[in-house]
Amino acid sequence: MHDSFPTTARIAGLGCYLPERVLSNHDLERMVDTSDEWITTRTGIKERHVVADDEGLVELVERAGHDAMADAGVEPGDVDLFILATATVEQPIPASSAIVQPRLGVTNAACFDLSAACSGFVYALNVARQFIATGEAKTVLVVGAECLTRYTNWTDRATCVLFGDGAGAVVLEPAEAGDGILQIDWETDGSYADLISMPGGGCRVPPHSREAIDQGLPFIQMRGNETFKVAVRALADISQRVLDSAGVTVDDIDLFIPHQANIRIINAVGSRLGLNGDKVFTNVDRVGNTSAASIPLAMCDAIEQGRMKRGDLVLLTAFGGGLTCGSALVRY
Ligand code: ACO
């Protein structure tokens, strides 16, 4: 991590989209051997949004991206870099960012996908900030979007109750030091790569192979209990490191927006950091785990509920498959 930059990046606009279809815990009770009571007490999730049959990733990205550009007051043609953080691509080739580029109208932007699972949005913020700080880009569109329900094994009760679909987007522009992204950090520990994975569907086990289909490999798998423990430690550690590097304490921050995977993880991280409950934002109850879309979706909800406003000091921290971890301290 670098200590200071001549300029940094500020969030000039924010946009979000959730598919209309809602899947409740009671709906899931009719699909697998589970209960609203189990899901609520173990995860905090009550419902999640699911794409319609004729929707894919690009529809979600398009809606959130347009909203963010409108909120920032920028024209699509002004965007010179577009980063799409996702683990659930529209198709393997070409990049989903390229597929959605014409729909967004960001035709002057270089586009690429970024794969860091649930940390994807924070990773993309870090990449965007670097391009802005060096002057390589002036207007960057960052979208975190997931269509996780298309990669979910609907017969596996341990995972199918967790995930939801959605997209959140920000437009980043240059800012003076003291505004926007004040401090950011990221890390990866590939020794935990098998905790959250989709072992089939890539070149090792091609999606059309008999092995992939028979063993149900092209679906998300998770060793939830082990992931839980690593997640709490990693989220708290990287959050504290970012606060320390910025020379601030938890008392200085207005709102903590962690990745929304599980209310018990969020509460455990909040108490490790010594944060009051009212400074910890959660919306996992109504969206579930939306991976790379989780943090920008929570930011939209926080604004709508009057919990986050311009000038607030906000800590965004994510954790996900990889294992990846990222945290950003932002003057919104
Ligand atoms: N309904 C009812 N029972 C269930 C369900 C279900 N949906 N799922 C599992 N169970 C059962 C298990 O079979 C087990 O039964 P047993 O004791 O008879 O064997 C029991 O419940 C306990 O299972 P655990 O897996 O130990 O439950 P746990 O309390 O750990 O909760 C959970 C599971 C919610 C997955 C939790 O471990 C978790 O949230 N983990 C972290 C997830 C996470 O943070 N992911 C981050 C990134 S995701 C990404 O990157 C895409």
CSV table of C-alpha atoms and ligand atoms in Angstrom, one decimal:
chain,number,residue,atom,x,y,z
A,1,MET,CA,0.0,0.0,0.0
A,2,HIS,CA,1.2,3.5,-0.8
A,3,ASP,CA,1.0,6.2,1.8
A,4,SER,CA,-0.1,9.1,-0.4
A,5,PHE,CA,-1.0,10.1,-3.9
A,6,PRO,CA,-1.1,13.5,-5.5
A,7,THR,CA,-4.7,12.9,-6.3
A,8,THR,CA,-7.1,10.2,-5.4
A,9,ALA,CA,-10.6,9.2,-6.6
A,10,ARG,CA,-14.0,10.3,-5.3
A,11,ILE,CA,-17.3,8.7,-5.7
A,12,ALA,CA,-19.1,11.1,-8.0
A,13,GLY,CA,-22.2,8.9,-8.6
A,14,LEU,CA,-23.8,5.8,-7.3
A,15,GLY,CA,-26.4,3.4,-8.9
A,16,CYS,CA,-28.0,0.1,-8.1
A,17,TYR,CA,-30.3,-2.5,-9.5
A,18,LEU,CA,-32.0,-5.5,-7.9
A,19,PRO,CA,-34.1,-7.9,-10.1
A,20,GLU,CA,-37.8,-7.8,-9.4
A,21,ARG,CA,-38.3,-11.4,-8.5
A,22,VAL,CA,-38.0,-12.1,-4.8
A,23,LEU,CA,-37.3,-15.5,-3.3
A,24,SER,CA,-38.2,-15.8,0.4
A,25,ASN,CA,-37.0,-18.3,3.0
A,26,HIS,CA,-40.5,-19.7,2.9
A,27,ASP,CA,-40.2,-20.3,-0.9
A,28,LEU,CA,-36.9,-22.2,-0.2
A,29,GLU,CA,-38.7,-24.3,2.4
A,30,ARG,CA,-40.6,-25.8,-0.5
A,31,MET,CA,-37.4,-26.5,-2.5
A,32,VAL,CA,-35.0,-28.0,0.0
A,33,ASP,CA,-35.0,-29.4,3.5
A,34,THR,CA,-34.6,-26.1,5.4
A,35,SER,CA,-36.6,-23.6,7.4
A,36,ASP,CA,-37.1,-19.9,7.7
A,37,GLU,CA,-36.0,-20.2,11.3
A,38,TRP,CA,-32.6,-22.0,10.4
A,39,ILE,CA,-31.8,-19.5,7.6
A,40,THR,CA,-32.7,-16.5,9.7
A,41,THR,CA,-30.8,-17.5,12.9
A,42,ARG,CA,-27.7,-18.8,11.0
A,43,THR,CA,-27.4,-16.1,8.4
A,44,GLY,CA,-29.8,-13.2,9.0
A,45,ILE,CA,-31.2,-13.6,5.5
A,46,LYS,CA,-35.0,-13.4,5.0
A,47,GLU,CA,-35.2,-13.0,1.2
A,48,ARG,CA,-33.0,-12.5,-1.9
A,49,HIS,CA,-33.6,-11.2,-5.4
A,50,VAL,CA,-33.3,-13.6,-8.4
A,51,VAL,CA,-32.9,-12.7,-12.1
A,52,ALA,CA,-35.9,-13.4,-14.4
A,53,ASP,CA,-35.6,-16.2,-16.9
A,54,ASP,CA,-34.8,-13.7,-19.7
A,55,GLU,CA,-32.3,-11.7,-17.6
A,56,GLY,CA,-28.6,-12.3,-17.3
A,57,LEU,CA,-25.6,-10.4,-15.9
A,58,VAL,CA,-25.7,-7.7,-18.5
A,59,GLU,CA,-29.2,-6.5,-17.7
A,60,LEU,CA,-28.2,-5.9,-14.1
A,61,VAL,CA,-25.0,-4.1,-15.1
A,62,GLU,CA,-26.8,-1.9,-17.6
A,63,ARG,CA,-29.4,-0.7,-15.1
A,64,ALA,CA,-26.9,0.0,-12.3
A,65,GLY,CA,-24.3,1.6,-14.6
A,66,HIS,CA,-26.8,4.0,-16.2
A,67,ASP,CA,-28.0,5.1,-12.8
A,68,ALA,CA,-24.5,5.8,-11.5
A,69,MET,CA,-23.6,7.9,-14.6
A,70,ALA,CA,-26.9,9.8,-14.3
A,71,ASP,CA,-26.2,10.4,-10.6
A,72,ALA,CA,-22.7,11.6,-11.3
A,73,GLY,CA,-24.0,13.8,-14.2
A,74,VAL,CA,-21.6,12.3,-16.7
A,75,GLU,CA,-22.3,11.2,-20.3
A,76,PRO,CA,-21.4,7.6,-21.2
A,77,GLY,CA,-19.0,8.9,-23.8
A,78,ASP,CA,-17.0,10.6,-21.0
A,79,VAL,CA,-16.1,7.3,-19.3
A,80,ASP,CA,-12.5,6.3,-20.2
A,81,LEU,CA,-12.3,3.1,-18.1
A,82,PHE,CA,-14.9,0.6,-17.2
A,83,ILE,CA,-14.2,-2.2,-14.7
A,84,LEU,CA,-16.8,-4.9,-14.1
A,85,ALA,CA,-16.2,-6.9,-10.9
A,86,THR,CA,-18.0,-10.2,-11.1
A,87,ALA,CA,-17.5,-13.9,-10.4
A,88,THR,CA,-20.5,-14.9,-12.5
A,89,VAL,CA,-19.7,-13.9,-16.0
A,90,GLU,CA,-22.3,-13.7,-18.8
A,91,GLN,CA,-20.2,-16.2,-20.8
A,92,PRO,CA,-16.5,-17.1,-20.7
A,93,ILE,CA,-15.6,-15.2,-23.9
A,94,PRO,CA,-15.7,-12.3,-24.4
A,95,ALA,CA,-15.5,-10.4,-21.2
A,96,SER,CA,-18.9,-9.4,-19.8
A,97,SER,CA,-17.7,-5.8,-19.6
A,98,ALA,CA,-17.2,-5.9,-23.4
A,99,ILE,CA,-20.7,-7.5,-24.0
A,100,VAL,CA,-22.4,-4.8,-22.0
A,101,GLN,CA,-20.3,-1.8,-23.3
A,102,PRO,CA,-22.6,-0.9,-26.2
A,103,ARG,CA,-25.7,-1.1,-23.9
A,104,LEU,CA,-24.1,1.3,-21.5
A,105,GLY,CA,-22.8,3.5,-24.3
A,106,VAL,CA,-19.3,3.7,-22.7
A,107,THR,CA,-17.8,3.3,-26.1
A,108,ASN,CA,-14.7,5.4,-25.4
A,109,ALA,CA,-13.8,3.2,-22.4
A,110,ALA,CA,-11.3,0.4,-22.2
A,111,CYS,CA,-13.2,-2.4,-20.5
A,112,PHE,CA,-12.2,-5.5,-18.5
A,113,ASP,CA,-13.7,-7.9,-16.0
A,114,LEU,CA,-12.1,-8.3,-12.6
A,115,SER,CA,-12.5,-11.6,-10.7
A,116,ALA,CA,-12.0,-11.4,-6.9
A,117,ALA,CA,-15.4,-12.9,-5.8
A,118,CYS,CA,-17.0,-10.9,-3.0
A,119,SER,CA,-14.0,-8.6,-2.7
A,120,GLY,CA,-14.3,-7.7,-6.4
A,121,PHE,CA,-15.8,-4.2,-5.9
A,122,VAL,CA,-13.1,-3.1,-3.4
A,123,TYR,CA,-10.4,-4.5,-5.7
A,124,ALA,CA,-11.9,-2.6,-8.6
A,125,LEU,CA,-12.0,0.6,-6.5
A,126,ASN,CA,-8.3,0.1,-5.9
A,127,VAL,CA,-7.5,-0.4,-9.6
A,128,ALA,CA,-9.6,2.6,-10.6
A,129,ARG,CA,-7.9,4.8,-8.0
A,130,GLN,CA,-4.5,3.9,-9.4
A,131,PHE,CA,-5.5,4.9,-13.0
A,132,ILE,CA,-7.0,8.1,-11.7
A,133,ALA,CA,-4.0,8.9,-9.5
A,134,THR,CA,-1.6,8.5,-12.4
A,135,GLY,CA,-3.7,10.6,-14.7
A,136,GLU,CA,-4.3,7.6,-17.1
A,137,ALA,CA,-8.0,7.9,-16.5
A,138,LYS,CA,-10.4,10.7,-15.5
A,139,THR,CA,-13.8,9.1,-15.4
A,140,VAL,CA,-14.0,5.5,-14.3
A,141,LEU,CA,-17.2,3.4,-14.1
A,142,VAL,CA,-16.9,0.5,-11.6
A,143,VAL,CA,-19.7,-2.0,-11.4
A,144,GLY,CA,-20.0,-4.9,-9.0
A,145,ALA,CA,-22.6,-7.3,-10.3
A,146,GLU,CA,-23.5,-10.9,-9.8
A,147,CYS,CA,-25.9,-13.5,-11.2
A,148,LEU,CA,-25.0,-16.0,-8.5
A,149,THR,CA,-28.3,-17.8,-8.7
A,150,ARG,CA,-27.3,-19.1,-12.1
A,151,TYR,CA,-24.3,-20.8,-10.5
A,152,THR,CA,-26.2,-22.2,-7.5
A,153,ASN,CA,-26.9,-25.8,-6.9
A,154,TRP,CA,-30.6,-25.7,-6.0
A,155,THR,CA,-30.4,-29.1,-4.3
A,156,ASP,CA,-27.6,-28.1,-1.9
A,157,ARG,CA,-29.3,-26.5,1.1
A,158,ALA,CA,-25.9,-25.5,2.6
A,159,THR,CA,-25.4,-22.9,-0.3
A,160,CYS,CA,-28.6,-22.3,-2.1
A,161,VAL,CA,-30.1,-20.3,0.8
A,162,LEU,CA,-27.2,-17.9,0.9
A,163,PHE,CA,-26.9,-16.1,-2.5
A,164,GLY,CA,-28.8,-13.4,-4.4
A,165,ASP,CA,-28.5,-11.4,-7.6
A,166,GLY,CA,-27.9,-7.7,-8.1
A,167,ALA,CA,-25.6,-4.9,-9.2
A,168,GLY,CA,-24.2,-1.7,-7.8
A,169,ALA,CA,-22.1,0.9,-9.6
A,170,VAL,CA,-20.0,4.0,-8.9
A,171,VAL,CA,-18.5,6.7,-11.1
A,172,LEU,CA,-15.1,7.7,-9.9
A,173,GLU,CA,-13.4,11.0,-10.7
A,174,PRO,CA,-10.2,12.7,-9.6
A,175,ALA,CA,-10.2,14.2,-6.1
A,176,GLU,CA,-7.8,16.2,-3.9
A,177,ALA,CA,-6.1,14.4,-1.0
A,178,GLY,CA,-8.5,14.4,1.9
A,179,ASP,CA,-11.5,13.6,-0.2
A,180,GLY,CA,-12.8,10.4,-1.7
A,181,ILE,CA,-10.7,7.2,-1.2
A,182,LEU,CA,-8.4,8.1,1.7
A,183,GLN,CA,-6.9,4.7,2.3
A,184,ILE,CA,-7.3,1.3,0.7
A,185,ASP,CA,-5.7,-2.1,1.1
A,186,TRP,CA,-6.2,-5.6,-0.4
A,187,GLU,CA,-4.8,-9.0,0.1
A,188,THR,CA,-5.1,-12.6,-1.3
A,189,ASP,CA,-4.3,-15.9,0.4
A,190,GLY,CA,-4.6,-18.7,-2.3
A,191,SER,CA,-3.8,-21.4,0.3
A,192,TYR,CA,-7.5,-21.1,1.1
A,193,ALA,CA,-8.6,-21.4,-2.5
A,194,ASP,CA,-10.7,-24.5,-1.9
A,195,LEU,CA,-12.9,-23.0,0.8
A,196,ILE,CA,-15.2,-21.3,-1.7
A,197,SER,CA,-15.0,-22.6,-5.2
A,198,MET,CA,-16.7,-23.7,-8.4
A,199,PRO,CA,-14.5,-26.7,-9.3
A,200,GLY,CA,-16.1,-27.4,-12.7
A,201,GLY,CA,-16.8,-25.3,-15.7
A,202,GLY,CA,-13.3,-24.1,-16.4
A,203,CYS,CA,-10.4,-25.8,-18.4
A,204,ARG,CA,-9.6,-28.3,-15.7
A,205,VAL,CA,-13.1,-29.8,-15.7
A,206,PRO,CA,-14.8,-28.5,-18.8
A,207,PRO,CA,-18.5,-27.6,-18.4
A,208,HIS,CA,-19.6,-30.1,-21.0
A,209,SER,CA,-17.7,-33.0,-19.5
A,210,ARG,CA,-19.5,-36.0,-18.0
A,211,GLU,CA,-17.5,-35.5,-14.8
A,212,ALA,CA,-18.7,-31.9,-14.4
A,213,ILE,CA,-22.3,-32.8,-14.9
A,214,ASP,CA,-22.4,-36.1,-12.9
A,215,GLN,CA,-20.6,-34.6,-9.9
A,216,GLY,CA,-22.5,-31.3,-10.0
A,217,LEU,CA,-19.2,-29.4,-10.3
A,218,PRO,CA,-20.2,-26.3,-12.2
A,219,PHE,CA,-21.8,-24.9,-9.1
A,220,ILE,CA,-20.6,-22.8,-6.1
A,221,GLN,CA,-19.3,-25.0,-3.3
A,222,MET,CA,-18.4,-23.7,0.1
A,223,ARG,CA,-16.9,-25.0,3.4
A,224,GLY,CA,-19.1,-22.6,5.3
A,225,ASN,CA,-18.0,-23.3,8.8
A,226,GLU,CA,-14.3,-22.9,8.1
A,227,THR,CA,-15.0,-19.9,5.9
A,228,PHE,CA,-16.9,-18.2,8.7
A,229,LYS,CA,-13.9,-18.3,11.1
A,230,VAL,CA,-11.4,-17.0,8.5
A,231,ALA,CA,-13.8,-14.3,7.4
A,232,VAL,CA,-14.2,-12.8,10.8
A,233,ARG,CA,-10.5,-12.6,11.4
A,234,ALA,CA,-9.6,-11.3,8.0
A,235,LEU,CA,-12.4,-8.7,7.8
A,236,ALA,CA,-11.5,-7.3,11.3
A,237,ASP,CA,-7.7,-7.3,10.6
A,238,ILE,CA,-7.8,-5.5,7.3
A,239,SER,CA,-10.3,-3.0,8.5
A,240,GLN,CA,-8.2,-2.2,11.5
A,241,ARG,CA,-5.1,-1.9,9.3
A,242,VAL,CA,-6.7,0.6,7.0
A,243,LEU,CA,-7.9,2.7,10.0
A,244,ASP,CA,-4.4,2.6,11.5
A,245,SER,CA,-2.8,3.6,8.2
A,246,ALA,CA,-5.2,6.5,7.8
A,247,GLY,CA,-4.5,7.6,11.4
A,248,VAL,CA,-8.2,7.4,12.4
A,249,THR,CA,-10.1,5.3,15.0
A,250,VAL,CA,-13.5,3.7,14.9
A,251,ASP,CA,-14.9,6.7,16.7
A,252,ASP,CA,-14.0,8.9,13.7
A,253,ILE,CA,-16.0,6.8,11.2
A,254,ASP,CA,-19.6,7.5,10.5
A,255,LEU,CA,-20.6,4.1,9.0
A,256,PHE,CA,-19.0,0.7,8.5
A,257,ILE,CA,-20.4,-1.1,5.4
A,258,PRO,CA,-19.0,-4.7,5.4
A,259,HIS,CA,-19.7,-7.3,2.8
A,260,GLN,CA,-23.1,-8.7,3.4
A,261,ALA,CA,-22.6,-12.5,3.7
A,262,ASN,CA,-23.9,-13.4,7.2
A,263,ILE,CA,-25.3,-11.3,10.0
A,264,ARG,CA,-23.3,-13.3,12.6
A,265,ILE,CA,-20.0,-12.5,10.7
A,266,ILE,CA,-21.0,-8.8,10.5
A,267,ASN,CA,-21.8,-8.6,14.2
A,268,ALA,CA,-18.6,-10.5,15.2
A,269,VAL,CA,-16.5,-8.1,13.1
A,270,GLY,CA,-18.3,-5.1,14.5
A,271,SER,CA,-17.6,-6.1,18.1
A,272,ARG,CA,-13.9,-7.0,17.3
A,273,LEU,CA,-13.5,-3.5,15.9
A,274,GLY,CA,-15.3,-2.0,18.9
A,275,LEU,CA,-18.0,-0.4,16.7
A,276,ASN,CA,-21.4,0.6,18.1
A,277,GLY,CA,-24.2,-1.4,16.4
A,278,ASP,CA,-25.7,1.8,14.9
A,279,LYS,CA,-22.5,2.4,13.0
A,280,VAL,CA,-22.6,-1.0,11.3
A,281,PHE,CA,-24.8,-1.2,8.2
A,282,THR,CA,-26.7,-4.3,7.2
A,283,ASN,CA,-29.1,-5.2,4.5
A,284,VAL,CA,-28.3,-8.9,4.2
A,285,ASP,CA,-31.8,-9.7,5.5
A,286,ARG,CA,-33.4,-8.6,2.2
A,287,VAL,CA,-30.6,-9.2,-0.4
A,288,GLY,CA,-28.6,-12.2,0.8
A,289,ASN,CA,-25.0,-12.6,-0.3
A,290,THR,CA,-24.6,-10.7,-3.6
A,291,SER,CA,-20.8,-11.0,-3.7
A,292,ALA,CA,-19.2,-8.2,-5.7
A,293,ALA,CA,-22.5,-6.3,-5.7
A,294,SER,CA,-22.9,-6.4,-2.0
A,295,ILE,CA,-21.1,-3.2,-0.9
A,296,PRO,CA,-22.5,-0.8,-3.5
A,297,LEU,CA,-26.0,-2.2,-3.0
A,298,ALA,CA,-25.6,-1.6,0.8
A,299,MET,CA,-24.3,1.9,0.0
A,300,CYS,CA,-27.5,2.7,-2.0
A,301,ASP,CA,-29.6,1.4,0.8
A,302,ALA,CA,-27.7,3.4,3.4
A,303,ILE,CA,-28.3,6.6,1.5
A,304,GLU,CA,-31.9,5.8,1.0
A,305,GLN,CA,-32.3,5.2,4.7
A,306,GLY,CA,-30.5,8.5,5.5
A,307,ARG,CA,-27.7,6.5,7.2
A,308,MET,CA,-25.0,7.8,4.8
A,309,LYS,CA,-24.6,11.3,3.3
A,310,ARG,CA,-22.1,13.4,1.5
A,311,GLY,CA,-19.0,14.2,3.7
A,312,ASP,CA,-19.4,11.0,5.8
A,313,LEU,CA,-16.4,8.9,6.6
A,314,VAL,CA,-17.2,5.4,5.5
A,315,LEU,CA,-15.3,2.1,5.9
A,316,LEU,CA,-16.0,-0.5,3.2
A,317,THR,CA,-14.6,-4.0,3.8
A,318,ALA,CA,-15.1,-7.2,1.9
A,319,PHE,CA,-14.1,-10.8,2.0
A,320,GLY,CA,-14.6,-13.6,-0.4
A,321,GLY,CA,-13.4,-16.6,-2.5
A,322,GLY,CA,-9.7,-16.7,-3.2
A,323,LEU,CA,-9.4,-15.9,-0.4
A,324,THR,CA,-9.5,-12.3,-1.1
A,325,CYS,CA,-9.9,-9.3,1.2
A,326,GLY,CA,-10.2,-5.6,0.7
A,327,SER,CA,-10.9,-2.5,2.7
A,328,ALA,CA,-11.4,1.2,1.7
A,329,LEU,CA,-11.7,4.2,3.9
A,330,VAL,CA,-13.8,6.7,1.9
A,331,ARG,CA,-14.8,10.3,2.5
A,332,TYR,CA,-18.2,10.2,0.7
B,1,ACO,N1,-31.2,-25.6,6.5
B,1,ACO,C1,-31.1,-26.4,7.5
B,1,ACO,N2,-30.0,-27.0,8.0
B,1,ACO,C2,-28.9,-26.7,7.3
B,1,ACO,C3,-28.8,-25.9,6.2
B,1,ACO,C4,-30.0,-25.3,5.8
B,1,ACO,N3,-30.1,-24.4,4.7
B,1,ACO,N4,-27.6,-25.8,5.7
B,1,ACO,C5,-26.8,-26.6,6.5
B,1,ACO,N5,-27.6,-27.1,7.5
B,1,ACO,C6,-27.2,-28.0,8.6
B,1,ACO,C7,-25.9,-28.8,8.3
B,1,ACO,O1,-26.2,-30.0,7.5
B,1,ACO,C8,-25.5,-29.1,9.7
B,1,ACO,O2,-26.2,-30.2,10.2
B,1,ACO,P1,-25.5,-31.4,11.1
B,1,ACO,O3,-25.1,-30.6,12.3
B,1,ACO,O4,-26.6,-32.3,11.3
B,1,ACO,O5,-24.4,-31.9,10.3
B,1,ACO,C9,-25.9,-27.9,10.5
B,1,ACO,O6,-26.9,-27.3,9.7
B,1,ACO,C10,-24.8,-26.9,10.8
B,1,ACO,O7,-24.1,-26.7,9.6
B,1,ACO,P2,-22.9,-25.6,9.5
B,1,ACO,O8,-22.4,-25.6,8.1
B,1,ACO,O9,-21.9,-26.0,10.6
B,1,ACO,O10,-23.7,-24.3,9.9
B,1,ACO,P3,-23.1,-22.9,10.2
B,1,ACO,O11,-23.6,-22.4,11.5
B,1,ACO,O12,-21.6,-22.8,10.0
B,1,ACO,O13,-23.8,-21.9,9.1
B,1,ACO,C11,-23.2,-20.9,7.0
B,1,ACO,C12,-23.5,-22.2,7.7
B,1,ACO,C13,-24.4,-20.0,7.1
B,1,ACO,C14,-22.9,-21.2,5.6
B,1,ACO,C15,-22.0,-20.2,7.7
B,1,ACO,O14,-21.0,-21.1,7.9
B,1,ACO,C16,-21.5,-19.0,6.9
B,1,ACO,O15,-22.1,-18.0,6.7
B,1,ACO,N6,-20.2,-19.1,6.4
B,1,ACO,C17,-19.5,-18.1,5.8
B,1,ACO,C18,-20.0,-17.8,4.4
B,1,ACO,C19,-19.2,-16.6,3.8
B,1,ACO,O16,-18.8,-15.7,4.5
B,1,ACO,N7,-19.0,-16.6,2.5
B,1,ACO,C20,-18.1,-15.5,2.1
B,1,ACO,C21,-17.9,-15.4,0.7
B,1,ACO,S1,-19.0,-16.2,-0.4
B,1,ACO,C22,-18.3,-15.9,-2.0
B,1,ACO,O17,-17.2,-15.5,-2.1
B,1,ACO,C23,-19.1,-16.2,-3.2
